[in-house]
Amino acid sequence: MGRGRLRIYLGAAPGVGKTYAMLSEGHRRVERGGDCVVGFVEHHGRPRTEVMLHGLEQVPRRDLVHRGAAFTEMDVDALLARRPAVALVDELAHTNVPGSRNAKRWQDVEELLRAGIDVVSTVNIQHLESLGDVVESITGVRQRETVPDEVVRRADQVELVDMSPQALRRRMAHGNIYKPDKVDAALSNYFRPGNLTALRELALLWVADRADEYLQQYRGEHDIRSTWQARERIVVGLTGGPEGRTLIRRASRMAAKGSGSEILAVYIARSDGLTSASPKELAVQRTLVEDLGGTFHHVIGDNIPADLLAFARGVNATQIVLGSSRRKAWQYVLGPGVGATVARDSGPDLDVHIVTHEEVAKGRGLPVVRSAARLGRPRIVAGWLVGALCPVLLCLLLTHIDADPGLANDMLLFLALTVASALLGGLWPALASAAIGSLLLNYFFAPPLHRLTVSDPRNIMAIAVFFGVAVSVASVVDLAARRTHQAARLRAESEILSFLAGSVLRGETALGALLERVRETFGMESVALLERQGDVEPWTRAGSVGPNPAARPEDADVDMPIGDHMALALSGRVLPAEDRRVLGAFAAQAAVVLDRQRLVGEAEEARRLAEGNRIRTALLAAVSHDLRTPLASIKASVSSLRSDDVEWSEEDRAELLEGIEDGADRLDHLVGNLLDMSRLQTGTVTPLIREIDLDEVVPMALGGVPEDSVLLDVPETLPMVAVDPGLLERTVANVVENAVKYSPAGQPVLVAASFLGDRVEVRVVDRGRGVPDEAKDRIFAPFQRYGDAPRGAGVGLGLAVARGFAEAMGGSLAAEDTPGGGLTMVLTLRAAGRDRPPPAGPGARAGTGAGSLRVDTAAHPERVDTAARPERVDTPEHPERQKAGPQ
């Protein structure tokens, strides 16, 4: 029995119509005579989806009871017994009720596939495991129900169900997704245009990557080497010269003409020592290409045209962008150049663009730098070929021509070959050329011919002079070539050292960037900066780049000591001795950068301490009036009560005592906030976290405000929160008192709680004049009063203390606009263990605590307020799944 095939409809967002598309596929299969049944489909009360179920056989669901609530799940046993050809199974990421056959629905689907049943399923992009953090950062909703990416990637077919954000919002506004009472809140929260656009982009990119994987797999299986232009990939060949910026910008403009195009900049460095490129210019070009959305690649190779083409074909590139050659006209005698070679060998599948620039034909600023003792294998081989083989070929040519050029001209021709071999291969090939040339001149051109003797003494002198001149010229040419190479090396070294000195003056502190520059400059695989505390202590990595960096200096191919307890370790190849001077400069700079990073950390700590001192100074200045005001009121009331000149009535005495009590309360509140702020600034707040119900803490926090100024909605069925009860009470009290202070008369403040993923939110909503967006963060700073708050209304510490306490408990406090005007403070807390699991969806309603105002949870369709089962969906996808259970 073969394995069944899996087809998945991937939704870009809730409500795009993936379930509708799946049911349409089911009807098409039935109409074609296929055996297709509905294993599990949730229509969520959407009429058009419900109509699509008509005419399809539905396998009865399995009824389950969990904690007093009734649920239905897909009956896997019934489906296996029915054995249809195709089963329609909705919501692949769904979590089954405890007691089901499997924990997750995708595991149910795996069973059906193993039984040979084809499955058509649905899932939304936000439920993919790898995208959980990304989706949470976009929408603020943590997906509790996820499916491993590998399950979706293994599907035989993935079809994207997409819709523009505007069309989806219109569908929502028409009531085709949620009930009318939930539409406004949904449009202003989860279904905001920005959220939907971001989710859509995630879905498109995921499907595009999957299509690219399919394409690469197909090309590999069929051994296809040519480029398929499925997506524009533009490779930019860089030399490290100043024209690179022009090429990168030109490639960016080309990529902008087609959606989804990629830019890959590649620099190919030779493997024989320091590169010829300017490290500073390469760093600038790397930054530029990354800023334009491309990627930078560093490749080691000696045959630049072949390596460039191999890289381009390896990434399935469609275009190559190269700059016009900087060679001068005479240098084309040595070969056609990289651009012409790449264009000639690219074939019909790669377009090569040669871009003009200001450096054309100006020559290279830095020649190819090689070791002064080595010219490289290709040059040495060429030198020996010219020195040993070309004299023989020249001799054959001269002996088979009719005209006799004469011995003097023959010597000049052989001398030219000696000079050429010196230029290519150095001294030893030139000496060999001189020796071979002398023998050939003696044997074939000096009488008597074909004998190694010379009859004319003048010819002996001529051959001897020829040999001496050849050796001298070879020595001079070789010395000049060595000096040229040494000068090029020194020039490259000086530019590197100049760049390092400039980085010191600029205060650059990116250790990783410096180590990457070391790796690129010396063509290494990995670089690590190692340090240890003492001679017998183990080595630790202070920073590293590249794969498999060395853990100890002795494990590296090259190590450069830096003092007694630090070393720079390079892996990849052994460096010649002359490269160690530049490496030593890099090592010293790495040590400086590491010290600077640590000094920056210490400076930040000093800044924090200075900030604490500044706040203490501001504290003394800010409270001079606010401390005296309640004290003056208390003193005046006490003095009046102690006065013997006035006979106070009972009503007057009660009023004075009430004034004393009010002043003492204000003073106590002020001193409490000051002490709390001091604890926060010194980092001495240590929360005692325990699990507690919100309805045990929040009502106690409202004791400092008038009874009719707050409406409370804290459902009893919310999960417990992991908080410090005392800190939570102070946090809520400060936020509520601030809201009451700015709320208009007759407009009570609403305190509502809801469940969101693994968090619980407490929202304090007022109808005041609100706060502009640019001031929403400033109101949490210490000693801040917003607007025209009167003196005596506090020193501006309430919200700062509230946020500090919230963050100390692992939560957060943020400000939002209230729809219709006002300000909403959102206090987010961590939910405790799942003793009270969440409901099936955001539309589920929770029971309300005794005496509290009932607030419809539809105000926030992306939030879940209650729980009657564990691990239920907490996104807007499932607003009506849960059956009513006992509260």
XYZ file of N, CA, C and O in Angstrom, residues 627-727:
404
model
N 5.984 68.031 48.612
C 6.081 67.532 49.979
C 5.556 68.552 50.980
O 4.933 68.201 51.986
N 5.823 69.835 50.705
C 5.391 70.850 51.656
C 3.891 71.042 51.661
O 3.304 71.391 52.694
N 3.242 70.847 50.506
C 1.803 71.118 50.439
C 1.001 70.255 51.405
O 0.217 70.795 52.206
N 1.129 68.911 51.388
C 0.362 68.135 52.367
C 0.821 68.392 53.796
O 0.015 68.380 54.724
N 2.130 68.638 53.985
C 2.602 68.930 55.338
C 1.997 70.231 55.858
O 1.608 70.329 57.039
N 1.932 71.243 54.984
C 1.337 72.516 55.409
C -0.127 72.342 55.750
O -0.636 72.914 56.731
N -0.843 71.519 54.969
C -2.258 71.289 55.257
C -2.434 70.565 56.582
O -3.311 70.917 57.394
N -1.581 69.567 56.819
C -1.684 68.818 58.085
C -1.366 69.726 59.258
O -2.070 69.725 60.282
N -0.295 70.536 59.127
C 0.102 71.404 60.231
C -0.972 72.442 60.530
O -1.283 72.725 61.700
N -1.595 72.997 59.476
C -2.643 73.996 59.691
C -3.835 73.383 60.415
O -4.416 73.988 61.344
N -4.215 72.170 60.028
C -5.364 71.527 60.667
C -5.056 71.181 62.122
O -5.894 71.375 63.024
N -3.847 70.679 62.378
C -3.482 70.339 63.759
C -3.412 71.591 64.622
O -3.877 71.615 65.785
N -2.799 72.655 64.062
C -2.722 73.911 64.831
C -4.105 74.445 65.162
O -4.353 74.964 66.262
N -5.018 74.317 64.230
C -6.382 74.787 64.488
C -7.044 73.968 65.584
O -7.742 74.513 66.457
N -6.846 72.668 65.572
C -7.458 71.817 66.594
C -6.875 72.085 67.980
O -7.566 71.969 69.004
N -5.597 72.460 68.037
C -4.955 72.706 69.323
C -5.198 74.117 69.835
O -4.837 74.444 70.970
N -5.767 74.959 69.027
C -5.970 76.360 69.435
C -7.060 76.451 70.509
O -8.115 75.825 70.404
N -6.788 77.231 71.547
C -7.767 77.440 72.626
C -8.663 78.649 72.369
O -9.623 78.894 73.124
N -8.363 79.418 71.335
C -9.120 80.645 71.073
C -10.441 80.370 70.379
O -11.321 81.235 70.336
N -10.553 79.223 69.755
C -11.756 78.940 68.971
C -12.413 77.680 69.523
O -11.731 76.685 69.825
N -13.708 77.721 69.628
C -14.492 76.559 70.052
C -15.019 75.879 68.794
O -15.897 76.397 68.112
N -14.457 74.742 68.472
C -14.839 74.055 67.240
C -16.046 73.157 67.478
O -16.133 72.460 68.488
N -16.948 73.178 66.508
C -18.096 72.271 66.581
C -17.663 70.868 66.148
O -16.569 70.685 65.611
N -18.521 69.898 66.372
C -18.179 68.537 65.974
C -17.998 68.432 64.468
O -17.112 67.715 63.991
N -18.828 69.162 63.706
C -18.684 69.124 62.250
C -17.343 69.715 61.813
O -16.657 69.193 60.925
N -16.952 70.861 62.478
C -15.677 71.480 62.123
C -14.496 70.574 62.477
O -13.528 70.460 61.729
N -14.579 69.951 63.663
C -13.496 69.061 64.063
C -13.374 67.877 63.087
O -12.268 67.482 62.722
N -14.541 67.356 62.681
C -14.499 66.236 61.728
C -13.897 66.669 60.404
O -13.138 65.919 59.762
N -14.201 67.874 59.971
C -13.660 68.360 58.704
C -12.150 68.548 58.793
O -11.408 68.214 57.871
N -11.687 69.113 59.942
C -10.250 69.289 60.103
C -9.522 67.947 60.177
O -8.444 67.779 59.604
N -10.124 66.990 60.890
C -9.508 65.665 60.965
C -9.478 64.981 59.591
O -8.514 64.286 59.250
N -10.524 65.209 58.815
C -10.542 64.652 57.465
C -9.450 65.274 56.612
O -8.799 64.594 55.807
N -9.221 66.579 56.794
C -8.143 67.231 56.066
C -6.783 66.677 56.454
O -5.897 66.502 55.611
N -6.603 66.393 57.749
C -5.346 65.789 58.193
C -5.161 64.423 57.560
O -4.079 64.071 57.075
N -6.248 63.641 57.557
C -6.153 62.303 56.978
C -5.853 62.367 55.487
O -5.017 61.603 54.976
N -6.517 63.287 54.768
C -6.248 63.407 53.329
C -4.801 63.811 53.073
O -4.134 63.281 52.167
N -4.304 64.762 53.845
C -2.916 65.189 53.671
C -1.939 64.069 53.957
O -0.936 63.904 53.248
N -2.232 63.296 55.026
C -1.351 62.173 55.346
C -1.385 61.123 54.240
O -0.352 60.534 53.890
N -2.579 60.873 53.680
C -2.665 59.904 52.590
C -1.872 60.372 51.373
O -1.172 59.578 50.724
N -2.010 61.663 51.043
C -1.262 62.186 49.905
C 0.238 62.082 50.153
O 1.017 61.706 49.278
N 0.648 62.412 51.382
C 2.057 62.339 51.713
C 2.554 60.900 51.657
O 3.650 60.625 51.148
N 1.745 59.966 52.156
C 2.142 58.565 52.122
C 2.268 58.065 50.683
O 3.208 57.339 50.340
N 1.315 58.464 49.843
C 1.363 58.042 48.440
C 2.600 58.606 47.747
O 3.285 57.908 46.990
N 2.900 59.887 48.010
C 4.049 60.527 47.393
C 5.350 59.881 47.839
O 6.221 59.539 47.023
N 5.493 59.669 49.130
C 6.714 59.055 49.642
C 6.847 57.621 49.115
O 7.938 57.162 48.777
N 5.730 56.908 49.030
C 5.771 55.553 48.494
C 6.279 55.531 47.065
O 7.114 54.687 46.703
N 5.797 56.449 46.225
C 6.277 56.506 44.841
C 7.757 56.875 44.765
O 8.508 56.346 43.944
N 8.174 57.817 45.641
C 9.587 58.189 45.647
C 10.468 57.001 46.028
O 11.511 56.753 45.419
N 10.070 56.271 47.035
C 10.850 55.110 47.446
C 10.863 54.042 46.358
O 11.894 53.410 46.101
N 9.695 53.837 45.723
C 9.638 52.842 44.653
C 10.553 53.226 43.491
O 11.253 52.376 42.922
N 10.552 54.525 43.125
C 11.402 54.964 42.029
C 12.867 54.784 42.383
O 13.695 54.376 41.543
N 13.207 55.050 43.621
C 14.580 54.872 44.065
C 14.983 53.404 43.984
O 16.084 53.073 43.544
N 14.098 52.508 44.385
C 14.389 51.072 44.298
C 14.578 50.635 42.843
O 15.465 49.834 42.530
N 13.738 51.185 41.964
C 13.870 50.828 40.553
C 15.189 51.330 39.974
O 15.851 50.629 39.211
N 15.574 52.544 40.332
C 16.808 53.106 39.786
C 18.035 52.377 40.288
O 19.024 52.254 39.575
N 17.988 51.882 41.509
C 19.141 51.176 42.066
C 19.095 49.686 41.797
O 20.004 48.954 42.173
N 18.031 49.204 41.129
C 17.945 47.801 40.784
C 17.731 46.876 41.965
O 18.141 45.714 41.927
N 17.096 47.374 43.010
C 16.889 46.559 44.218
C 15.481 45.986 44.306
O 15.117 45.435 45.339
N 14.692 46.122 43.242
C 13.347 45.546 43.245
C 13.471 44.051 42.926
O 13.931 43.675 41.852
N 13.077 43.223 43.854
C 13.135 41.767 43.660
C 11.726 41.205 43.778
O 11.214 41.021 44.890
N 11.053 40.951 42.668
C 9.674 40.466 42.739
C 9.615 39.061 43.346
O 10.495 38.227 43.100
N 8.597 38.830 44.122
C 8.306 37.497 44.653
C 7.160 36.933 43.821
O 5.984 37.158 44.116
N 7.515 36.229 42.751
C 6.520 35.784 41.785
C 5.757 34.575 42.324
O 6.358 33.610 42.816
N 4.461 34.651 42.214
C 3.619 33.498 42.516
C 2.364 33.591 41.659
O 2.064 34.645 41.080
N 1.632 32.496 41.582
C 0.428 32.453 40.756
C -0.755 32.974 41.563
O -0.968 32.571 42.712
N -1.517 33.856 40.912
C -2.650 34.462 41.601
C -3.680 34.871 40.571
O -3.359 35.104 39.398
N -4.944 34.956 40.998
C -6.022 35.422 40.117
C -6.050 36.934 40.094
O -5.856 37.602 41.130
N -6.317 37.500 38.908
C -6.415 38.956 38.806
C -7.535 39.517 39.674
O -7.404 40.605 40.250
N -8.668 38.769 39.767
C -9.793 39.309 40.527
C -9.523 39.346 42.022
O -10.340 39.868 42.792
N -8.389 38.810 42.472
C -8.005 38.950 43.862
C -7.176 40.207 44.107
O -7.067 40.654 45.248
N -6.577 40.753 43.056
C -5.658 41.875 43.225
C -6.238 43.179 42.715
O -6.164 44.216 43.400
N -6.841 43.148 41.516
C -7.270 44.400 40.885
C -8.285 45.159 41.729
O -8.149 46.379 41.905
N -9.319 44.517 42.294
C -10.258 45.307 43.121
C -9.582 46.010 44.286
O -9.966 47.125 44.654
N -8.549 45.373 44.859
C -7.860 46.001 45.981
C -7.097 47.238 45.554
O -6.854 48.139 46.362
N -6.709 47.308 44.276
C -5.945 48.453 43.789
C -6.814 49.678 43.553
O -6.282 50.755 43.272
N -8.133 49.536 43.632
C -9.032 50.648 43.338
C -9.481 51.379 44.584
O -10.377 52.218 44.522
N -8.860 51.068 45.719
C -9.290 51.706 46.956
C -8.996 53.188 47.016
O -9.624 53.908 47.796
N -8.060 53.681 46.227
C -7.697 55.089 46.303
C -8.463 55.980 45.365
O -8.130 57.171 45.251
N -9.491 55.487 44.665
C -10.268 56.306 43.739
C -11.741 56.233 44.146
O -12.171 55.268 44.799
N -12.543 57.213 43.800
C -13.986 57.175 44.139
C -14.649 55.930 43.554
O -14.279 55.435 42.493
N -15.657 55.429 44.270
C -16.286 54.171 43.889
C -16.946 54.233 42.519
O -16.941 53.266 41.779
N -17.548 55.378 42.181
C -18.278 55.474 40.917
C -17.399 55.935 39.756
O -17.903 56.243 38.681
N -16.076 55.974 39.960
C -15.190 56.471 38.905
C -14.596 55.372 38.048
O -13.903 55.659 37.080
N -14.847 54.103 38.395
C -14.237 52.987 37.684
C -15.279 51.917 37.429
O -16.080 51.581 38.316
N -15.289 51.379 36.206
C -16.070 50.193 35.868
C -15.101 49.027 35.692
O -14.105 49.145 34.983
N -15.395 47.919 36.340
C -14.470 46.801 36.396
C -15.005 45.606 35.621
O -16.165 45.229 35.766
N -14.149 45.002 34.799
C -14.489 43.763 34.091
C -13.287 42.829 34.145
O -12.398 42.881 33.293
N -13.249 42.017 35.174
C -12.185 41.013 35.319
C -12.861 39.657 35.398
O -13.324 39.243 36.469
N -12.977 38.929 34.290
C -13.673 37.643 34.301
C -13.018 36.655 35.270
O -11.792 36.574 35.368
N -13.858 35.909 35.967
C -13.340 34.926 36.906
C -12.637 33.768 36.205
O -11.816 33.085 36.811
N -12.961 33.549 34.946
C -12.412 32.385 34.239
C -11.087 32.667 33.542
O -10.592 31.825 32.803
N -10.517 33.845 33.751
C -9.194 34.117 33.199
C -8.161 33.185 33.842
O -8.296 32.805 35.007
N -7.119 32.832 33.114
C -6.060 32.044 33.747
C -5.344 32.864 34.809
O -5.375 34.094 34.804
N -4.703 32.180 35.705
C -3.932 32.861 36.734
C -2.707 33.513 36.099
O -2.261 33.138 35.016
N -2.167 34.508 36.780
C -0.990 35.225 36.293
C 0.157 34.996 37.259
O -0.046 34.804 38.467
N 1.383 35.018 36.706
C 2.594 34.852 37.505
C 3.155 36.231 37.801
O 3.837 36.831 36.967
N 2.853 36.769 38.987
C 3.219 38.137 39.333
C 3.583 38.212 40.803
O 3.403 37.256 41.569
N 4.085 39.360 41.202
C 4.211 39.722 42.602
C 2.951 40.498 42.975
O 2.722 41.598 42.453
N 2.085 39.965 43.823
C 0.797 40.627 44.095
C 0.956 42.071 44.565
O 0.190 42.951 44.154
N 1.948 42.326 45.421
C 2.126 43.691 45.909
C 2.511 44.646 44.804
O 1.965 45.755 44.696
N 3.471 44.243 43.963
C 3.881 45.114 42.859
C 2.750 45.304 41.858
O 2.559 46.399 41.316
